[in-house]
Coordinates of C-alpha atoms and ligand atoms in Angstrom, one line a residue:
M752 CA 146.9 109.2 82.8
R753 CA 143.2 108.2 82.8
I754 CA 141.6 106.8 79.7
I755 CA 137.8 107.6 79.7
T756 CA 135.4 106.3 77.0
S757 CA 132.1 107.3 78.7
I758 CA 130.6 110.7 78.5
E759 CA 129.1 110.5 81.8
E760 CA 132.3 109.5 83.3
M761 CA 134.2 112.3 81.8
E762 CA 131.5 114.8 82.9
R763 CA 131.9 113.5 86.4
E764 CA 135.8 113.7 86.2
V765 CA 135.6 117.3 84.8
A766 CA 133.1 118.4 87.6
Q767 CA 135.7 117.3 90.3
H768 CA 138.3 119.4 88.7
R769 CA 136.2 122.4 88.4
E770 CA 135.2 122.2 91.9
A771 CA 138.8 122.1 92.9
K772 CA 139.3 125.2 90.7
S773 CA 141.9 123.3 88.6
S774 CA 142.4 125.1 85.1
I775 CA 141.6 122.7 82.3
G776 CA 143.3 122.6 78.9
F777 CA 141.9 120.6 76.1
V778 CA 143.4 119.5 73.0
P779 CA 140.9 117.7 70.5
T780 CA 142.3 115.5 67.9
M781 CA 141.5 112.7 65.6
G782 CA 144.4 110.6 66.8
Y783 CA 147.5 109.1 65.0
L784 CA 149.4 111.5 67.1
H785 CA 152.3 113.3 65.6
E786 CA 154.7 116.1 66.8
G787 CA 152.1 118.7 65.8
H788 CA 149.6 117.1 68.2
L789 CA 152.3 116.8 70.8
T790 CA 153.2 120.4 70.7
L791 CA 149.6 121.4 71.4
I792 CA 149.7 119.0 74.3
H793 CA 153.0 120.6 75.6
T794 CA 151.6 124.1 75.3
A795 CA 148.6 122.9 77.1
R796 CA 150.6 121.3 79.8
K797 CA 152.4 124.5 80.6
E798 CA 149.3 126.6 81.0
N799 CA 146.9 124.4 82.9
D800 CA 146.6 122.2 85.9
I801 CA 144.8 119.4 84.0
V802 CA 145.4 118.6 80.4
I803 CA 142.5 116.7 78.6
A804 CA 143.1 115.4 75.0
S805 CA 140.6 113.6 73.0
I806 CA 140.7 111.1 70.2
F807 CA 137.7 111.1 68.0
V808 CA 137.4 110.4 64.3
N809 CA 134.3 112.5 63.8
P810 CA 132.3 111.0 61.0
L811 CA 130.2 114.2 60.6
Q812 CA 133.1 116.1 59.3
F813 CA 134.0 113.5 56.4
G814 CA 132.2 113.9 53.1
P815 CA 130.7 110.6 51.4
N816 CA 133.8 110.4 49.3
E817 CA 136.3 111.2 51.8
D818 CA 138.8 109.1 53.8
F819 CA 136.7 108.4 57.1
D820 CA 137.1 104.7 56.7
S821 CA 140.9 104.8 55.8
Y822 CA 141.7 107.7 58.2
P823 CA 144.8 106.2 60.1
R824 CA 144.1 105.0 63.5
D825 CA 146.3 103.3 66.2
F826 CA 145.0 103.9 69.8
E827 CA 147.7 102.0 71.6
R828 CA 150.3 104.2 70.1
D829 CA 148.4 107.3 70.7
E830 CA 147.8 106.2 74.2
Q831 CA 151.6 105.8 74.8
L832 CA 152.3 109.1 73.2
A833 CA 149.7 110.8 75.2
R834 CA 150.9 109.3 78.5
N835 CA 154.5 110.1 77.9
N836 CA 153.7 113.7 77.0
G837 CA 151.8 114.8 79.9
V838 CA 148.2 114.2 79.2
D839 CA 146.1 113.6 82.5
I840 CA 142.9 112.4 80.9
L841 CA 142.5 110.8 77.4
F842 CA 138.8 111.1 76.3
Y843 CA 138.1 108.4 73.7
P844 CA 134.4 108.2 73.1
N845 CA 132.8 106.0 70.7
V846 CA 130.6 107.2 67.7
N847 CA 127.3 105.8 68.9
D848 CA 127.6 107.6 72.3
M849 CA 128.5 110.9 70.7
Y850 CA 125.8 110.7 68.0
K851 CA 122.6 108.8 69.3
P852 CA 120.3 107.7 66.8
D853 CA 117.7 110.4 67.9
F854 CA 120.2 113.2 67.7
S855 CA 118.2 116.1 66.8
F856 CA 120.2 119.1 65.6
Q857 CA 122.2 120.3 62.6
I858 CA 124.7 122.9 63.1
K859 CA 125.3 125.0 60.1
V860 CA 128.3 127.4 59.8
I861 CA 127.3 130.3 57.7
D862 CA 130.5 132.5 57.8
K863 CA 134.0 131.9 56.6
V864 CA 132.9 128.7 54.8
D865 CA 132.6 129.8 51.2
V866 CA 136.4 129.6 50.8
L867 CA 139.3 127.2 51.2
C868 CA 138.4 123.9 52.6
G869 CA 134.8 125.1 53.5
K870 CA 134.1 125.6 49.6
K871 CA 135.8 122.2 48.8
R872 CA 134.4 120.0 51.5
E873 CA 130.9 120.9 51.8
G874 CA 129.6 120.3 55.3
H875 CA 133.0 119.7 56.9
F876 CA 133.0 122.6 59.2
D877 CA 129.3 121.9 60.2
G878 CA 130.7 118.7 61.4
V879 CA 133.6 120.3 63.0
A880 CA 131.5 122.9 64.7
T881 CA 129.0 120.1 65.9
V882 CA 131.6 118.0 67.5
L883 CA 133.5 120.7 69.2
I884 CA 130.2 122.2 70.8
K885 CA 129.7 118.6 72.2
L886 CA 133.3 118.1 73.4
F887 CA 133.4 121.8 75.0
N888 CA 130.3 120.9 77.0
I889 CA 131.6 117.6 78.0
T890 CA 135.2 118.8 78.9
R891 CA 134.3 122.3 80.0
P892 CA 137.9 123.6 79.3
N893 CA 139.4 127.0 80.3
R894 CA 141.6 126.8 77.3
V895 CA 141.6 125.1 74.0
Y896 CA 144.4 124.3 71.8
F897 CA 144.3 124.4 68.0
G898 CA 146.9 124.2 65.2
M899 CA 147.4 126.9 62.8
K900 CA 147.9 124.2 60.1
D901 CA 144.2 124.3 60.1
A902 CA 143.8 128.0 60.0
Q903 CA 140.3 128.1 58.8
Q904 CA 139.3 125.8 61.5
V905 CA 141.0 128.2 64.0
A906 CA 139.0 131.1 62.5
I907 CA 135.6 129.1 62.6
V908 CA 136.2 127.9 66.2
T909 CA 136.9 131.4 67.3
S910 CA 133.4 132.3 66.1
V911 CA 132.0 129.0 67.7
I912 CA 133.3 130.3 71.0
E913 CA 132.0 133.7 70.5
D914 CA 128.7 133.0 69.1
F915 CA 127.8 130.2 71.6
N916 CA 129.3 132.0 74.5
F917 CA 131.7 129.4 75.6
P918 CA 133.9 130.8 78.4
I919 CA 136.9 129.5 76.8
E920 CA 140.1 130.9 75.6
L921 CA 141.4 129.6 72.1
V922 CA 145.3 129.2 72.0
P923 CA 146.3 128.9 68.2
V924 CA 149.7 127.0 68.0
S925 CA 152.1 127.5 65.0
T926 CA 152.4 124.6 62.5
V927 CA 155.0 122.0 63.3
R928 CA 157.0 120.9 60.1
E929 CA 159.3 118.2 59.1
E930 CA 163.0 119.3 58.7
D931 CA 162.3 119.8 54.9
G932 CA 159.3 122.0 55.6
L933 CA 156.4 119.7 55.1
A934 CA 153.7 120.2 57.6
K935 CA 153.4 117.3 59.9
S936 CA 149.9 115.5 59.2
S937 CA 148.5 112.3 60.2
R938 CA 147.8 111.9 56.4
N939 CA 151.4 112.0 55.4
V940 CA 151.7 108.4 55.8
Y941 CA 149.6 107.9 52.8
L942 CA 152.1 109.7 50.4
T943 CA 154.1 107.5 48.1
E944 CA 157.9 107.9 48.3
Q945 CA 157.9 110.2 45.3
E946 CA 155.0 112.2 46.6
R947 CA 156.7 112.6 50.1
Q948 CA 159.7 114.0 48.2
E949 CA 157.4 116.6 46.3
A950 CA 155.3 117.4 49.3
P951 CA 157.5 120.2 50.9
N952 CA 156.9 122.2 47.7
L953 CA 153.5 123.2 49.2
Y954 CA 155.5 125.0 51.7
Y955 CA 158.2 126.2 49.3
G956 CA 155.5 127.8 47.1
L957 CA 153.9 129.5 50.1
K958 CA 157.3 130.9 51.1
M959 CA 158.0 132.1 47.5
A960 CA 154.8 134.1 47.8
R961 CA 155.7 135.6 50.9
S962 CA 159.0 136.8 49.5
L963 CA 157.1 138.3 46.5
I964 CA 155.0 140.2 48.8
E965 CA 158.0 141.4 50.8
D966 CA 159.5 142.6 47.5
G967 CA 156.5 144.7 47.0
E968 CA 153.9 142.6 45.1
R969 CA 150.3 143.4 46.2
N970 CA 148.2 141.8 43.4
P971 CA 146.6 138.6 45.0
N972 CA 146.2 137.0 41.6
I973 CA 149.6 137.3 40.7
I974 CA 150.7 135.9 44.0
R975 CA 148.2 133.0 43.7
N976 CA 149.5 132.2 40.2
K977 CA 153.1 132.0 41.2
V978 CA 152.1 129.5 44.0
I979 CA 149.9 127.6 41.5
E980 CA 153.0 127.6 39.0
H981 CA 155.4 126.3 41.7
I982 CA 153.2 123.6 42.8
A983 CA 152.2 122.4 39.3
N984 CA 156.0 122.4 38.3
H985 CA 157.2 120.5 41.3
T986 CA 154.6 118.0 42.3
S987 CA 152.5 115.4 40.5
G988 CA 149.6 116.3 42.8
E989 CA 146.3 118.0 41.6
I990 CA 145.8 121.4 43.1
D991 CA 142.5 121.7 44.9
Y992 CA 142.9 125.4 45.7
V993 CA 145.5 128.2 46.2
E994 CA 144.0 131.2 47.9
V995 CA 145.1 134.6 49.3
L996 CA 142.7 136.2 51.7
S997 CA 142.5 138.3 54.7
Y998 CA 142.8 136.6 58.1
P999 CA 140.8 135.6 60.2
E1000 CA 138.1 137.2 58.2
L1001 CA 138.9 135.0 55.1
K1002 CA 137.9 137.7 52.6
E1003 CA 139.2 138.3 49.0
Q1004 CA 141.2 141.5 48.7
K1005 CA 141.8 143.6 45.7
E1006 CA 145.4 144.1 47.1
V1007 CA 146.8 142.4 49.8
F1008 CA 147.2 144.3 53.1
G1009 CA 147.0 143.8 56.9
K1010 CA 146.9 140.2 58.1
I1011 CA 146.7 137.7 55.4
I1012 CA 146.7 133.9 54.7
I1013 CA 148.0 132.2 51.8
A1014 CA 146.7 128.6 51.8
V1015 CA 146.9 125.6 49.6
A1016 CA 145.4 122.2 49.3
V1017 CA 146.9 119.5 47.0
K1018 CA 145.5 116.1 46.2
F1019 CA 148.0 113.3 45.9
T1020 CA 147.0 109.6 45.1
K1021 CA 145.9 108.7 48.6
A1022 CA 146.3 112.0 50.6
R1023 CA 145.0 115.3 50.4
L1024 CA 147.5 117.8 52.0
I1025 CA 146.7 121.5 53.2
D1026 CA 149.1 124.1 54.2
N1027 CA 149.2 127.9 54.9
I1028 CA 151.2 130.7 56.1
T1029 CA 149.8 133.8 57.8
F1030 CA 151.4 137.1 58.3
V1031 CA 151.2 140.8 58.3
V1032 CA 151.8 142.7 55.0
Ligands
LIG1123 P1 143.6 116.4 63.6 O1 144.0 115.2 64.4 O2 144.3 116.3 62.3 O3 142.3 116.8 63.8 O4 144.4 117.6 64.3 C1 144.1 117.9 65.8 C2 144.8 119.2 66.1 O5 146.2 119.2 65.9 C3 144.2 120.5 65.2 O6 144.0 121.6 66.1 C4 145.3 120.5 64.2 O7 145.2 121.9 63.7 C5 146.5 120.3 65.0 N1 147.7 120.0 64.2 C6 147.6 119.0 63.1 N2 148.8 118.9 62.5 C7 149.6 120.0 63.1 C8 150.8 120.5 62.8 N3 151.7 120.0 61.8 N4 151.2 121.7 63.6 C9 150.5 122.2 64.6 N5 149.2 121.6 64.8 C10 148.8 120.6 64.1

């Protein structure tokens, strides 16, 4: 596995693989790798000649009161995991190279951001889109791999690829969970013991909502309120949102139908957790 920190070196490396007609699969991450990330890497490994993973905690996607400084980081551990799981090139750029002082642009996402994390984390997806446009240009992948744990991100990156004409296929990968159902996340290390016990209730609330729909409930408000009630009764966290929307359009519906997402965000003492399920009604 090669570790590359320089953008220019990365571009040279990629040019060689493109010339050799090797297919490139790219897995962008913020590091502190867990099985969720590794599943993206394994999927990319199966489908491409070359697998590039990046580790970059992107300051642009964190709000002023968010956890950029305390976001967990452990490059040596990540390096081992990447190496042992089939990454060919680990791209680890530094912030000052990615965002030069004279960086002249602001990308603003205007669709699918007035709901869920887009509504609660102003500018978050602008930062995500900006870094991905850069990373896609630097790594020139044939396929990119994103986790459905961040389903709004998948919806928005699909638009980035379409709207900016990237010749890239986006491959969504199902959420990887702990045995008790908690979605794996780098931020789970910041849960207290008690919060860790409570946290699977985000998923249980989502599954309960799905059962309600399977039993015939179609009113999004009733479904939403049941999820809120479940999470409020079973966790000490503060609910940031619970939403029931069409997917991937992310629009409200009067009655749920077609492909939908039920998504939650809950703030615990030191970690804000998100989870969702998508399915066809
Ligand atoms: P992050 O490092 O949190 O930015 O995540 C990098 C990629 O891994 C994103 O595409 C995430 O959606 C994906 N990811 C994070 N957690 C999981 C998980 N539990 N299951 C599947 N994919 C995940």
